[in-house]
Amino acid sequence: MEKSGVVAALLLISTFFVSLLGQDSLRAAKSFFLYLPFGIFIFWGLKKKDIGCFSRVFVWIATSIFYIDGIVRYFLKEAYGASPESSLVLEAAANTNIRESAEYLFANSVRFLILGSGLLALMLFSGKLLMIARADATNSSRLLSGFILLLMLVSVVAHLSKPWRRLHPVFFWQDWYKSVSVVKSNWKTQASSREDQLFRANAISPKIDRKGGSVVVLVIADSINRDNMGVYGYKRNTTPILSLRRKELGRDMVIFRDAWSLDASTVPAFESMFSLQGANGEQSVHLMAMARSAGYKIWWVSNHDDVAIESRHAAYADTVEMVNRTPGRSSSSLDGEVLEGLEMALNDSAEKKFIVVHLLGAHPHYALRYPKNENPFSQTMDDIDYEMQEKKRSFWVKGFREQYDSAILYHDSVVSKTLDLTRFAGKSPYRAWIYLSDHGQEVGHLLDKAGHSPTTESGYRIPAMIWRNDIGSEGEMGAGERKFRSDWMAWAVADLLSLQWKNKNTNLSILSDNYQWTPPQYNFKLTYK
């Protein structure tokens, strides 16, 4: 126990193990490198001389902070399947007070006693270890010194990298507290905004121009570039089921060949997608407020965990089901988890149903968007590989393209299932389904990079499709060659919902005979293909 290497190793191993209890292995590894300087400090301190009491207390406090972070994360993971920054936890913290907190602690006293005892044991263990550790006179080998230097370099990178550094307990919980405050503030703002939107919608007084039962399903994906979809002509067969449905359904299923998002990131894209823009400078009204005012029962079923999306849009729904409680890129929740919620909504007895399904799609990290070991493109050399070679794309971008295409392949199975469930939903005489992505991705198309791309077309090229069992006029559904703008989506959905109101603008609905296309304005020249 007096050997410097043993002391440092035990501190590092115990800290990593506790971190691993509450988060995935990748995040635990990042936390390990953020803690690493404390372990190495003890190692070198005991190698050179007996470190002082102040240094031991400092390392013990730092170690205890990492322990507490890991135990809290473990509790939230086991109790709710959620991470601290999930909307579930943030909203619960924002919506509590001292009395409710005391009642919660009392109700879960046994669990907290067990976890508290474990935390106390860990803190006593590390404290005892640091108190009895004595200087070790032996010298380190060059190999060991080089290895430690390499670890320290990785640790330096971890501290310089914002996505890594934000996992450090000191920074993380400070940001977490700020997030809770933001949630509280947004609630006040968003609640007022929703009341205003519902008031405006009621004043407009939309009516449902269709008798009998009605089911409309809106599926919004994340980060899908249509250039990577086989149904859009991509050389890899990434959409076998959607391609089959396109042949089976014929003119009942419209695929818009030129579909564009107005934003290259999710939150601003949603703001524009759900907005029914007012004419002559009038204030816009939210699509879901209009649907509620007209008499639709609304569901929001999501595999995202995004506080902004939930408060600004999902909160209009009568029923909100968030199946994913791990926000950010490290979430490994698969989109197939939403299908059960969609089925339940479709089987509801309400006559008029509007169901929004929000998918992770191919949001980075791509490898987390499909089941493990299901990457059929990694062991082959096909036309896409040769094409990327000609473009001199780096090997890691090629790897990201393979992962991205595998995510699209899995996405195809989920999206097509939402279509099939809608087609055969109950006894409603009218059923409609619309699918699009909020924005695209750059995965070696125009640049040697992978990810969100606000400066190239790849960041805005999206898929858009519509199916319904009652297609209306021949001209109305002969719209596949029309160019689609995501910021006008709400007008198309309003038509699918059969919403009518005085002075309704019919020029922005792609399903309208009066549709008038205006090219979106980007910071690059827009081309079509």
Short mmCIF file of C-alpha atoms in Angstrom, two decimals:
data_model
loop_
_atom_site.label_atom_id
_atom_site.label_comp_id
_atom_site.label_asym_id
_atom_site.label_seq_id
_atom_site.Cartn_x
_atom_site.Cartn_y
_atom_site.Cartn_z
CA MET A 1 0.00 0.00 0.00
CA GLU A 2 2.97 2.34 0.46
CA LYS A 3 4.10 2.00 -3.14
CA SER A 4 3.37 5.12 -5.21
CA GLY A 5 2.20 3.14 -8.23
CA VAL A 6 -0.28 1.13 -6.16
CA VAL A 7 -1.76 4.25 -4.55
CA ALA A 8 -2.18 6.07 -7.87
CA ALA A 9 -3.57 2.96 -9.59
CA LEU A 10 -6.17 2.33 -6.88
CA LEU A 11 -7.36 5.94 -7.05
CA LEU A 12 -7.58 5.87 -10.84
CA ILE A 13 -9.28 2.48 -11.01
CA SER A 14 -11.85 3.28 -8.32
CA THR A 15 -12.70 6.62 -9.92
CA PHE A 16 -13.10 5.06 -13.36
CA PHE A 17 -15.26 2.26 -11.95
CA VAL A 18 -17.61 4.70 -10.20
CA SER A 19 -17.83 6.81 -13.38
CA LEU A 20 -18.67 3.68 -15.36
CA LEU A 21 -21.60 2.93 -13.05
CA GLY A 22 -23.48 6.01 -14.13
CA GLN A 23 -22.57 6.52 -17.78
CA ASP A 24 -21.45 4.73 -20.90
CA SER A 25 -17.89 3.53 -21.36
CA LEU A 26 -16.92 6.40 -23.68
CA ARG A 27 -17.99 9.09 -21.22
CA ALA A 28 -16.43 7.17 -18.35
CA ALA A 29 -13.15 7.09 -20.28
CA LYS A 30 -13.34 10.84 -20.83
CA SER A 31 -13.95 11.35 -17.10
CA PHE A 32 -10.95 9.11 -16.39
CA PHE A 33 -8.63 11.37 -18.38
CA LEU A 34 -10.09 14.43 -16.67
CA TYR A 35 -9.24 12.89 -13.30
CA LEU A 36 -5.87 11.54 -14.45
CA PRO A 37 -3.74 14.56 -13.36
CA PHE A 38 -4.67 13.91 -9.71
CA GLY A 39 -3.53 10.29 -9.90
CA ILE A 40 -0.27 11.23 -11.61
CA PHE A 41 0.27 14.06 -9.12
CA ILE A 42 0.15 11.53 -6.27
CA PHE A 43 2.37 9.10 -8.19
CA TRP A 44 5.15 11.59 -8.91
CA GLY A 45 4.79 13.23 -5.50
CA LEU A 46 5.40 9.92 -3.76
CA LYS A 47 8.23 9.14 -6.15
CA LYS A 48 10.13 12.31 -5.43
CA LYS A 49 9.26 13.07 -1.83
CA ASP A 50 6.60 12.65 0.78
CA ILE A 51 3.85 15.09 -0.23
CA GLY A 52 2.33 17.36 2.37
CA CYS A 53 -1.00 17.11 4.14
CA PHE A 54 -2.53 19.95 2.10
CA SER A 55 -1.80 18.12 -1.16
CA ARG A 56 -3.35 14.92 0.17
CA VAL A 57 -6.51 16.76 1.25
CA PHE A 58 -6.70 18.50 -2.13
CA VAL A 59 -6.52 15.20 -4.03
CA TRP A 60 -9.01 13.61 -1.63
CA ILE A 61 -11.54 16.42 -2.24
CA ALA A 62 -11.07 16.12 -6.01
CA THR A 63 -11.47 12.34 -5.84
CA SER A 64 -14.60 12.68 -3.69
CA ILE A 65 -16.13 15.06 -6.24
CA PHE A 66 -15.68 12.45 -8.97
CA TYR A 67 -17.15 9.79 -6.66
CA ILE A 68 -20.21 11.93 -5.93
CA ASP A 69 -20.68 12.65 -9.62
CA GLY A 70 -20.59 8.94 -10.45
CA ILE A 71 -22.99 7.93 -7.66
CA VAL A 72 -25.54 10.62 -8.59
CA ARG A 73 -25.39 9.56 -12.24
CA TYR A 74 -25.79 5.92 -11.19
CA PHE A 75 -28.88 6.74 -9.13
CA LEU A 76 -30.54 8.61 -12.01
CA LYS A 77 -29.65 5.87 -14.46
CA GLU A 78 -31.04 3.08 -12.30
CA ALA A 79 -34.10 4.94 -11.03
CA TYR A 80 -35.21 6.68 -14.23
CA GLY A 81 -32.97 5.51 -17.07
CA ALA A 82 -31.97 9.15 -17.46
CA SER A 83 -28.84 11.26 -17.41
CA PRO A 84 -28.60 14.46 -15.30
CA GLU A 85 -28.89 16.75 -18.33
CA SER A 86 -32.00 15.00 -19.71
CA SER A 87 -35.19 17.02 -19.90
CA LEU A 88 -36.80 14.62 -17.41
CA VAL A 89 -34.25 15.45 -14.71
CA LEU A 90 -33.90 19.15 -15.55
CA GLU A 91 -37.65 19.65 -15.50
CA ALA A 92 -38.06 17.66 -12.28
CA ALA A 93 -35.38 19.79 -10.60
CA ALA A 94 -36.90 22.99 -11.94
CA ASN A 95 -40.36 21.98 -10.75
CA THR A 96 -39.51 21.05 -7.15
CA ASN A 97 -39.20 22.90 -3.83
CA ILE A 98 -37.72 22.21 -0.41
CA ARG A 99 -40.84 20.47 0.93
CA GLU A 100 -41.20 18.21 -2.13
CA SER A 101 -37.47 17.42 -2.05
CA ALA A 102 -37.70 16.40 1.62
CA GLU A 103 -40.71 14.18 0.86
CA TYR A 104 -38.85 12.59 -2.04
CA LEU A 105 -35.79 11.90 0.11
CA PHE A 106 -37.99 10.32 2.79
CA ALA A 107 -39.86 8.17 0.28
CA ASN A 108 -36.56 6.86 -1.13
CA SER A 109 -34.70 6.79 2.17
CA VAL A 110 -33.61 3.13 1.88
CA ARG A 111 -32.12 3.64 -1.57
CA PHE A 112 -30.35 6.83 -0.52
CA LEU A 113 -29.05 5.14 2.64
CA ILE A 114 -27.49 2.34 0.57
CA LEU A 115 -25.97 4.71 -1.99
CA GLY A 116 -24.84 7.11 0.73
CA SER A 117 -23.13 4.28 2.59
CA GLY A 118 -21.36 3.23 -0.58
CA LEU A 119 -20.22 6.79 -1.24
CA LEU A 120 -19.00 7.19 2.35
CA ALA A 121 -17.06 3.92 2.08
CA LEU A 122 -15.38 5.13 -1.11
CA MET A 123 -14.47 8.46 0.42
CA LEU A 124 -13.07 6.78 3.54
CA PHE A 125 -11.15 4.34 1.37
CA SER A 126 -9.49 7.08 -0.69
CA GLY A 127 -8.83 9.19 2.43
CA LYS A 128 -7.20 6.32 4.28
CA LEU A 129 -5.17 5.46 1.20
CA LEU A 130 -3.84 8.99 0.90
CA MET A 131 -3.10 9.30 4.64
CA ILE A 132 -0.98 6.15 4.91
CA ALA A 133 0.84 6.52 1.60
CA ARG A 134 4.54 7.23 2.01
CA ALA A 135 7.32 8.23 -0.34
CA ASP A 136 8.74 5.53 -2.57
CA ALA A 137 12.46 5.94 -3.26
CA THR A 138 12.57 3.75 -6.38
CA ASN A 139 13.09 5.39 -9.76
CA SER A 140 10.72 5.02 -12.70
CA SER A 141 11.88 3.40 -15.92
CA ARG A 142 12.02 5.42 -19.09
CA LEU A 143 9.26 3.27 -20.57
CA LEU A 144 6.95 4.00 -17.65
CA SER A 145 7.83 7.69 -17.73
CA GLY A 146 7.08 7.81 -21.45
CA PHE A 147 3.75 6.07 -20.94
CA ILE A 148 2.79 8.50 -18.19
CA LEU A 149 3.78 11.42 -20.41
CA LEU A 150 1.53 10.04 -23.18
CA LEU A 151 -1.37 9.76 -20.75
CA MET A 152 -0.81 13.32 -19.64
CA LEU A 153 -0.88 14.54 -23.24
CA VAL A 154 -4.26 12.86 -23.71
CA SER A 155 -5.41 14.47 -20.47
CA VAL A 156 -4.31 17.88 -21.72
CA VAL A 157 -6.33 17.32 -24.91
CA ALA A 158 -9.32 16.27 -22.78
CA HIS A 159 -9.16 19.50 -20.78
CA LEU A 160 -8.77 21.62 -23.92
CA SER A 161 -11.68 19.92 -25.69
CA LYS A 162 -14.98 21.53 -24.73
CA PRO A 163 -17.11 18.34 -25.21
CA TRP A 164 -14.69 16.47 -22.89
CA ARG A 165 -14.13 19.30 -20.42
CA ARG A 166 -17.85 19.82 -19.88
CA LEU A 167 -17.97 16.31 -18.30
CA HIS A 168 -15.68 17.41 -15.49
CA PRO A 169 -17.91 17.39 -12.38
CA VAL A 170 -16.98 20.93 -11.39
CA PHE A 171 -17.95 22.35 -14.79
CA PHE A 172 -20.77 19.90 -15.45
CA TRP A 173 -22.78 20.62 -12.32
CA GLN A 174 -22.27 24.36 -12.64
CA ASP A 175 -23.70 24.15 -16.17
CA TRP A 176 -26.43 21.82 -14.92
CA TYR A 177 -27.56 24.37 -12.34
CA LYS A 178 -27.63 27.04 -15.04
CA SER A 179 -29.69 24.71 -17.25
CA VAL A 180 -32.24 24.24 -14.49
CA SER A 181 -32.50 28.03 -14.18
CA VAL A 182 -32.93 28.32 -17.94
CA VAL A 183 -35.71 25.71 -17.87
CA LYS A 184 -37.52 27.70 -15.17
CA SER A 185 -37.15 30.88 -17.19
CA ASN A 186 -38.21 29.20 -20.44
CA TRP A 187 -41.29 27.72 -18.79
CA LYS A 188 -42.54 31.15 -17.96
CA THR A 189 -41.77 32.44 -21.45
CA GLN A 190 -43.00 29.36 -23.33
CA ALA A 191 -46.15 28.99 -21.24
CA SER A 192 -47.02 32.59 -22.03
CA SER A 193 -46.17 32.04 -25.71
CA ARG A 194 -48.34 28.90 -25.93
CA GLU A 195 -51.26 30.71 -24.33
CA ASP A 196 -50.84 33.50 -26.86
CA GLN A 197 -50.62 31.03 -29.75
CA LEU A 198 -53.73 29.12 -28.61
CA PHE A 199 -55.57 32.43 -28.18
CA ARG A 200 -54.63 33.46 -31.72
CA ALA A 201 -55.60 30.05 -33.11
CA ASN A 202 -59.00 30.21 -31.39
CA ALA A 203 -59.49 33.71 -32.80
CA ILE A 204 -58.71 32.42 -36.31
CA SER A 205 -61.20 29.59 -35.64
CA PRO A 206 -59.96 26.87 -38.03
CA LYS A 207 -62.43 24.16 -39.06
CA ILE A 208 -61.88 20.57 -40.16
CA ASP A 209 -63.21 20.34 -43.71
CA ARG A 210 -63.67 16.57 -43.58
CA LYS A 211 -66.30 14.36 -42.01
CA GLY A 212 -65.58 11.17 -40.11
CA GLY A 213 -62.40 9.84 -38.56
CA SER A 214 -59.04 11.31 -39.50
CA VAL A 215 -55.46 10.22 -38.70
CA VAL A 216 -52.44 12.30 -39.73
CA VAL A 217 -48.91 11.17 -38.82
CA LEU A 218 -45.97 13.57 -39.16
CA VAL A 219 -42.55 11.89 -38.98
CA ILE A 220 -39.56 14.22 -38.54
CA ALA A 221 -36.08 12.73 -38.74
CA ASP A 222 -32.77 14.30 -37.79
CA SER A 223 -29.72 14.78 -40.02
CA ILE A 224 -30.90 12.79 -43.06
CA ASN A 225 -29.33 13.78 -46.37
CA ARG A 226 -31.47 12.54 -49.25
CA ASP A 227 -28.32 11.99 -51.33
CA ASN A 228 -27.63 8.93 -49.17
CA MET A 229 -31.01 7.31 -49.75
CA GLY A 230 -31.44 4.60 -52.38
CA VAL A 231 -34.99 5.76 -53.09
CA TYR A 232 -33.43 9.04 -54.24
CA GLY A 233 -30.97 7.28 -56.55
CA TYR A 234 -28.04 6.67 -54.19
CA LYS A 235 -25.77 3.85 -55.42
CA ARG A 236 -25.94 1.98 -52.12
CA ASN A 237 -29.25 0.27 -51.40
CA THR A 238 -29.86 2.08 -48.14
CA THR A 239 -33.68 2.26 -48.44
CA PRO A 240 -34.87 -1.15 -49.70
CA ILE A 241 -38.26 -0.99 -47.93
CA LEU A 242 -39.13 2.60 -48.86
CA SER A 243 -38.13 1.84 -52.45
CA LEU A 244 -40.45 -1.16 -52.41
CA ARG A 245 -43.29 0.87 -50.91
CA ARG A 246 -42.80 3.49 -53.61
CA LYS A 247 -43.40 0.83 -56.28
CA GLU A 248 -46.32 -0.75 -54.43
CA LEU A 249 -48.18 2.47 -53.64
CA GLY A 250 -47.67 4.21 -56.96
CA ARG A 251 -49.14 7.69 -57.14
CA ASP A 252 -50.50 7.44 -53.58
CA MET A 253 -46.95 7.99 -52.31
CA VAL A 254 -45.25 11.17 -53.44
CA ILE A 255 -41.50 11.62 -53.10
CA PHE A 256 -40.33 15.20 -53.50
CA ARG A 257 -37.09 15.09 -55.45
CA ASP A 258 -36.00 18.61 -54.54
CA ALA A 259 -36.56 19.11 -50.83
CA TRP A 260 -34.68 21.69 -48.78
CA SER A 261 -34.33 22.72 -45.18
CA LEU A 262 -33.88 26.36 -44.32
CA ASP A 263 -31.56 25.65 -41.39
CA ALA A 264 -28.64 23.28 -40.81
CA SER A 265 -29.45 22.57 -37.14
CA THR A 266 -32.48 21.23 -35.29
CA VAL A 267 -33.87 24.00 -33.07
CA PRO A 268 -34.11 26.77 -35.73
CA ALA A 269 -35.36 24.22 -38.29
CA PHE A 270 -38.24 23.29 -35.98
CA GLU A 271 -39.08 26.93 -35.37
CA SER A 272 -39.68 27.46 -39.08
CA MET A 273 -41.28 24.07 -39.81
CA PHE A 274 -44.17 24.51 -37.36
CA SER A 275 -44.86 28.13 -38.22
CA LEU A 276 -47.89 29.15 -40.29
CA GLN A 277 -46.56 32.50 -41.42
CA GLY A 278 -49.05 35.33 -41.31
CA ALA A 279 -49.82 37.42 -44.38
CA ASN A 280 -49.14 41.16 -44.61
CA GLY A 281 -46.78 41.13 -41.63
CA GLU A 282 -49.23 39.40 -39.28
CA GLN A 283 -47.80 37.28 -36.48
CA SER A 284 -47.37 33.60 -37.32
CA VAL A 285 -49.36 30.90 -35.54
CA HIS A 286 -48.13 27.47 -34.46
CA LEU A 287 -49.42 24.54 -36.51
CA MET A 288 -50.19 22.48 -33.40
CA ALA A 289 -52.14 25.32 -31.83
CA MET A 290 -54.29 25.41 -34.95
CA ALA A 291 -54.78 21.65 -34.88
CA ARG A 292 -55.83 21.75 -31.22
CA SER A 293 -58.19 24.63 -31.82
CA ALA A 294 -59.85 22.73 -34.68
CA GLY A 295 -60.46 19.68 -32.47
CA TYR A 296 -57.56 17.29 -33.08
CA LYS A 297 -56.17 15.19 -30.26
CA ILE A 298 -52.38 15.48 -30.52
CA TRP A 299 -49.55 13.11 -29.61
CA TRP A 300 -45.81 13.79 -29.56
CA VAL A 301 -43.72 10.61 -29.58
CA SER A 302 -39.98 11.28 -29.55
CA ASN A 303 -36.63 9.53 -29.44
CA HIS A 304 -34.98 12.88 -28.76
CA ASP A 305 -34.31 14.45 -25.41
CA ASP A 306 -34.22 18.15 -26.13
CA VAL A 307 -35.58 20.64 -23.62
CA ALA A 308 -35.99 23.35 -26.27
CA ILE A 309 -37.99 21.14 -28.63
CA GLU A 310 -40.10 19.75 -25.81
CA SER A 311 -41.00 23.14 -24.34
CA ARG A 312 -41.50 25.00 -27.63
CA HIS A 313 -43.36 22.34 -29.61
CA ALA A 314 -44.12 19.06 -27.84
CA ALA A 315 -45.90 20.86 -25.00
CA TYR A 316 -48.81 21.64 -27.33
CA ALA A 317 -49.65 17.93 -27.47
CA ASP A 318 -52.24 16.24 -25.29
CA THR A 319 -49.90 13.29 -24.79
CA VAL A 320 -46.09 13.53 -24.80
CA GLU A 321 -43.96 10.38 -24.77
CA MET A 322 -40.18 10.84 -24.64
CA VAL A 323 -38.65 7.38 -24.96
CA ASN A 324 -35.07 8.65 -24.77
CA ARG A 325 -33.68 10.25 -21.62
CA THR A 326 -30.05 10.69 -22.68
CA PRO A 327 -29.53 13.94 -24.59
CA GLY A 328 -26.73 14.69 -26.98
CA ARG A 329 -24.59 12.70 -29.35
CA SER A 330 -23.81 9.88 -26.96
CA SER A 331 -27.41 8.70 -26.74
CA SER A 332 -27.69 5.12 -27.98
CA SER A 333 -31.49 4.87 -27.96
CA LEU A 334 -32.61 3.37 -31.27
CA ASP A 335 -35.50 4.91 -33.20
CA GLY A 336 -37.41 1.65 -33.21
CA GLU A 337 -38.33 2.42 -29.60
CA VAL A 338 -40.93 4.95 -30.77
CA LEU A 339 -43.02 2.40 -32.68
CA GLU A 340 -44.87 1.15 -29.62
CA GLY A 341 -45.91 4.69 -28.70
CA LEU A 342 -47.05 5.31 -32.27
CA GLU A 343 -49.17 2.13 -32.22
CA MET A 344 -50.78 3.16 -28.94
CA ALA A 345 -51.65 6.57 -30.37
CA LEU A 346 -53.07 5.03 -33.56
CA ASN A 347 -55.23 2.66 -31.51
CA ASP A 348 -56.67 5.48 -29.40
CA SER A 349 -60.43 5.98 -29.68
CA ALA A 350 -60.23 9.68 -30.59
CA GLU A 351 -61.91 10.47 -33.91
CA LYS A 352 -59.42 13.15 -35.03
CA LYS A 353 -55.76 12.30 -34.35
CA PHE A 354 -52.59 14.21 -35.17
CA ILE A 355 -49.42 12.32 -34.22
CA VAL A 356 -45.91 13.77 -34.41
CA VAL A 357 -43.01 11.28 -34.34
CA HIS A 358 -39.54 12.76 -33.79
CA LEU A 359 -36.62 10.47 -34.66
CA LEU A 360 -32.87 10.71 -34.04
CA GLY A 361 -32.39 9.56 -37.63
CA ALA A 362 -28.70 9.76 -38.47
CA HIS A 363 -27.70 12.37 -35.91
CA PRO A 364 -24.02 12.02 -34.97
CA HIS A 365 -22.60 9.77 -33.63
CA TYR A 366 -23.65 7.70 -36.63
CA ALA A 367 -22.47 4.39 -35.17
CA LEU A 368 -25.04 4.75 -32.37
CA ARG A 369 -27.98 5.06 -34.76
CA TYR A 370 -28.18 1.40 -35.76
CA PRO A 371 -27.85 -1.92 -33.89
CA LYS A 372 -24.34 -2.99 -33.00
CA ASN A 373 -22.43 -5.01 -35.61
CA GLU A 374 -24.95 -4.15 -38.33
CA ASN A 375 -22.75 -2.21 -40.74
CA PRO A 376 -22.99 -4.04 -44.09
CA PHE A 377 -20.83 -1.46 -45.88
CA SER A 378 -17.66 -1.79 -43.82
CA GLN A 379 -16.34 -5.00 -45.40
CA THR A 380 -17.04 -4.19 -49.04
CA MET A 381 -15.47 -2.09 -51.78
CA ASP A 382 -18.24 -0.60 -53.90
CA ASP A 383 -18.88 2.34 -56.22
CA ILE A 384 -19.21 4.77 -53.32
CA ASP A 385 -15.80 3.74 -51.96
CA TYR A 386 -14.21 4.29 -55.37
CA GLU A 387 -16.00 7.61 -55.73
CA MET A 388 -14.66 8.80 -52.38
CA GLN A 389 -11.19 7.66 -53.36
CA GLU A 390 -11.41 9.80 -56.48
CA LYS A 391 -12.43 12.75 -54.32
CA LYS A 392 -9.43 12.00 -52.08
CA ARG A 393 -11.52 11.71 -48.94
CA SER A 394 -9.66 10.77 -45.75
CA PHE A 395 -10.03 7.28 -44.32
CA TRP A 396 -11.97 8.49 -41.29
CA VAL A 397 -14.52 10.32 -43.48
CA LYS A 398 -14.88 7.11 -45.50
CA GLY A 399 -15.53 5.29 -42.23
CA PHE A 400 -18.11 7.89 -41.21
CA ARG A 401 -19.82 7.50 -44.60
CA GLU A 402 -20.13 3.74 -44.01
CA GLN A 403 -21.59 4.35 -40.55
CA TYR A 404 -23.91 7.02 -41.89
CA ASP A 405 -25.20 4.76 -44.65
CA SER A 406 -25.75 1.98 -42.11
CA ALA A 407 -27.77 4.44 -40.02
CA ILE A 408 -29.85 5.29 -43.12
CA LEU A 409 -30.43 1.57 -43.72
CA TYR A 410 -31.75 1.08 -40.18
CA HIS A 411 -33.70 4.34 -40.49
CA ASP A 412 -35.41 2.93 -43.57
CA SER A 413 -36.84 0.06 -41.51
CA VAL A 414 -38.25 2.44 -38.88
CA VAL A 415 -39.67 5.04 -41.27
CA SER A 416 -41.31 2.40 -43.47
CA LYS A 417 -42.84 0.86 -40.35
CA THR A 418 -44.38 4.22 -39.39
CA LEU A 419 -45.85 4.34 -42.89
CA ASP A 420 -47.25 0.81 -42.66
CA LEU A 421 -48.74 1.45 -39.23
CA THR A 422 -50.44 4.57 -40.58
CA ARG A 423 -51.77 2.79 -43.66
CA PHE A 424 -53.50 0.12 -41.61
CA ALA A 425 -54.47 2.25 -38.62
CA GLY A 426 -57.85 1.26 -37.22
CA LYS A 427 -61.02 2.13 -39.06
CA SER A 428 -60.42 5.80 -39.81
CA PRO A 429 -61.65 6.51 -43.33
CA TYR A 430 -58.91 9.09 -43.86
CA ARG A 431 -55.24 8.45 -43.11
CA ALA A 432 -52.22 10.54 -44.10
CA TRP A 433 -48.48 10.33 -43.48
CA ILE A 434 -45.76 12.89 -44.13
CA TYR A 435 -42.03 12.37 -43.61
CA LEU A 436 -39.09 14.75 -43.81
CA SER A 437 -35.81 15.57 -42.08
CA ASP A 438 -35.02 18.74 -40.17
CA HIS A 439 -31.69 19.20 -41.99
CA GLY A 440 -28.98 17.23 -43.80
CA GLN A 441 -25.40 16.19 -43.12
CA GLU A 442 -22.05 16.58 -44.86
CA VAL A 443 -20.43 13.14 -45.06
CA GLY A 444 -17.74 13.55 -47.69
CA HIS A 445 -20.10 14.82 -50.38
CA LEU A 446 -18.60 18.25 -51.02
CA LEU A 447 -16.01 18.50 -48.25
CA ASP A 448 -13.62 16.13 -46.51
CA LYS A 449 -15.61 16.29 -43.29
CA ALA A 450 -18.54 14.66 -41.52
CA GLY A 451 -21.22 16.42 -39.54
CA HIS A 452 -23.50 19.45 -39.61
CA SER A 453 -22.64 21.76 -42.48
CA PRO A 454 -24.17 25.25 -42.61
CA THR A 455 -21.87 26.28 -45.48
CA THR A 456 -22.64 23.58 -48.07
CA GLU A 457 -25.75 22.19 -49.76
CA SER A 458 -25.28 18.89 -47.93
CA GLY A 459 -26.42 20.55 -44.72
CA TYR A 460 -29.78 21.43 -46.28
CA ARG A 461 -30.61 18.58 -48.71
CA ILE A 462 -33.39 16.58 -47.08
CA PRO A 463 -35.93 13.90 -48.01
CA ALA A 464 -39.66 14.67 -48.06
CA MET A 465 -42.49 12.21 -48.75
CA ILE A 466 -46.29 12.13 -48.43
CA TRP A 467 -48.77 9.26 -48.52
CA ARG A 468 -52.48 9.23 -47.97
CA ASN A 469 -55.30 6.86 -48.77
CA ASP A 470 -57.45 9.61 -50.26
CA ILE A 471 -55.27 11.50 -52.67
CA GLY A 472 -57.78 14.11 -53.76
CA SER A 473 -57.39 15.56 -57.23
CA GLU A 474 -54.97 14.18 -59.77
CA GLY A 475 -53.27 17.55 -60.06
CA GLU A 476 -52.94 17.95 -56.30
CA MET A 477 -50.92 14.78 -55.89
CA GLY A 478 -48.97 15.19 -59.09
CA ALA A 479 -46.69 17.35 -56.99
CA GLY A 480 -43.65 15.08 -56.82
CA GLU A 481 -41.64 17.27 -59.14
CA ARG A 482 -42.39 20.41 -57.18
CA LYS A 483 -39.63 21.83 -55.02
CA PHE A 484 -40.22 21.48 -51.28
CA ARG A 485 -39.24 23.90 -48.50
CA SER A 486 -39.28 22.64 -44.92
CA ASP A 487 -40.25 26.07 -43.58
CA TRP A 488 -43.52 25.71 -45.54
CA MET A 489 -44.16 22.21 -44.17
CA ALA A 490 -46.86 23.47 -41.81
CA TRP A 491 -49.01 24.53 -44.77
CA ALA A 492 -48.85 21.07 -46.33
CA VAL A 493 -49.67 19.46 -42.97
CA ALA A 494 -52.57 21.89 -42.51
CA ASP A 495 -53.97 20.61 -45.82
CA LEU A 496 -53.45 17.00 -44.74
CA LEU A 497 -55.35 17.87 -41.54
CA SER A 498 -58.07 19.40 -43.75
CA LEU A 499 -57.86 22.69 -41.83
CA GLN A 500 -59.68 25.65 -43.33
CA TRP A 501 -59.97 29.21 -42.09
CA LYS A 502 -60.70 32.66 -43.40
CA ASN A 503 -57.99 34.22 -45.59
CA LYS A 504 -55.92 31.02 -45.56
CA ASN A 505 -52.81 31.41 -47.73
CA THR A 506 -52.83 28.60 -50.31
CA ASN A 507 -49.65 29.68 -52.11
CA LEU A 508 -47.28 28.00 -49.62
CA SER A 509 -48.78 24.49 -49.52
CA ILE A 510 -47.06 22.14 -51.91
CA LEU A 511 -50.36 20.25 -52.18
CA SER A 512 -52.22 23.30 -53.43
CA ASP A 513 -52.88 24.08 -57.09
CA ASN A 514 -51.89 27.65 -56.22
CA TYR A 515 -48.44 26.67 -54.91
CA GLN A 516 -45.80 29.26 -55.75
CA TRP A 517 -42.18 28.24 -55.25
CA THR A 518 -39.65 30.79 -54.09
CA PRO A 519 -36.01 29.62 -53.79
CA PRO A 520 -34.60 29.83 -50.26
CA GLN A 521 -31.71 32.18 -49.64
CA TYR A 522 -28.40 30.55 -48.67
CA ASN A 523 -24.80 31.72 -48.46
CA PHE A 524 -23.98 29.50 -51.44
CA LYS A 525 -25.45 28.99 -54.91
CA LEU A 526 -28.37 26.57 -54.85
CA THR A 527 -28.30 23.82 -57.48
CA TYR A 528 -30.75 21.06 -58.28
CA LYS A 529 -30.22 17.47 -59.26
#
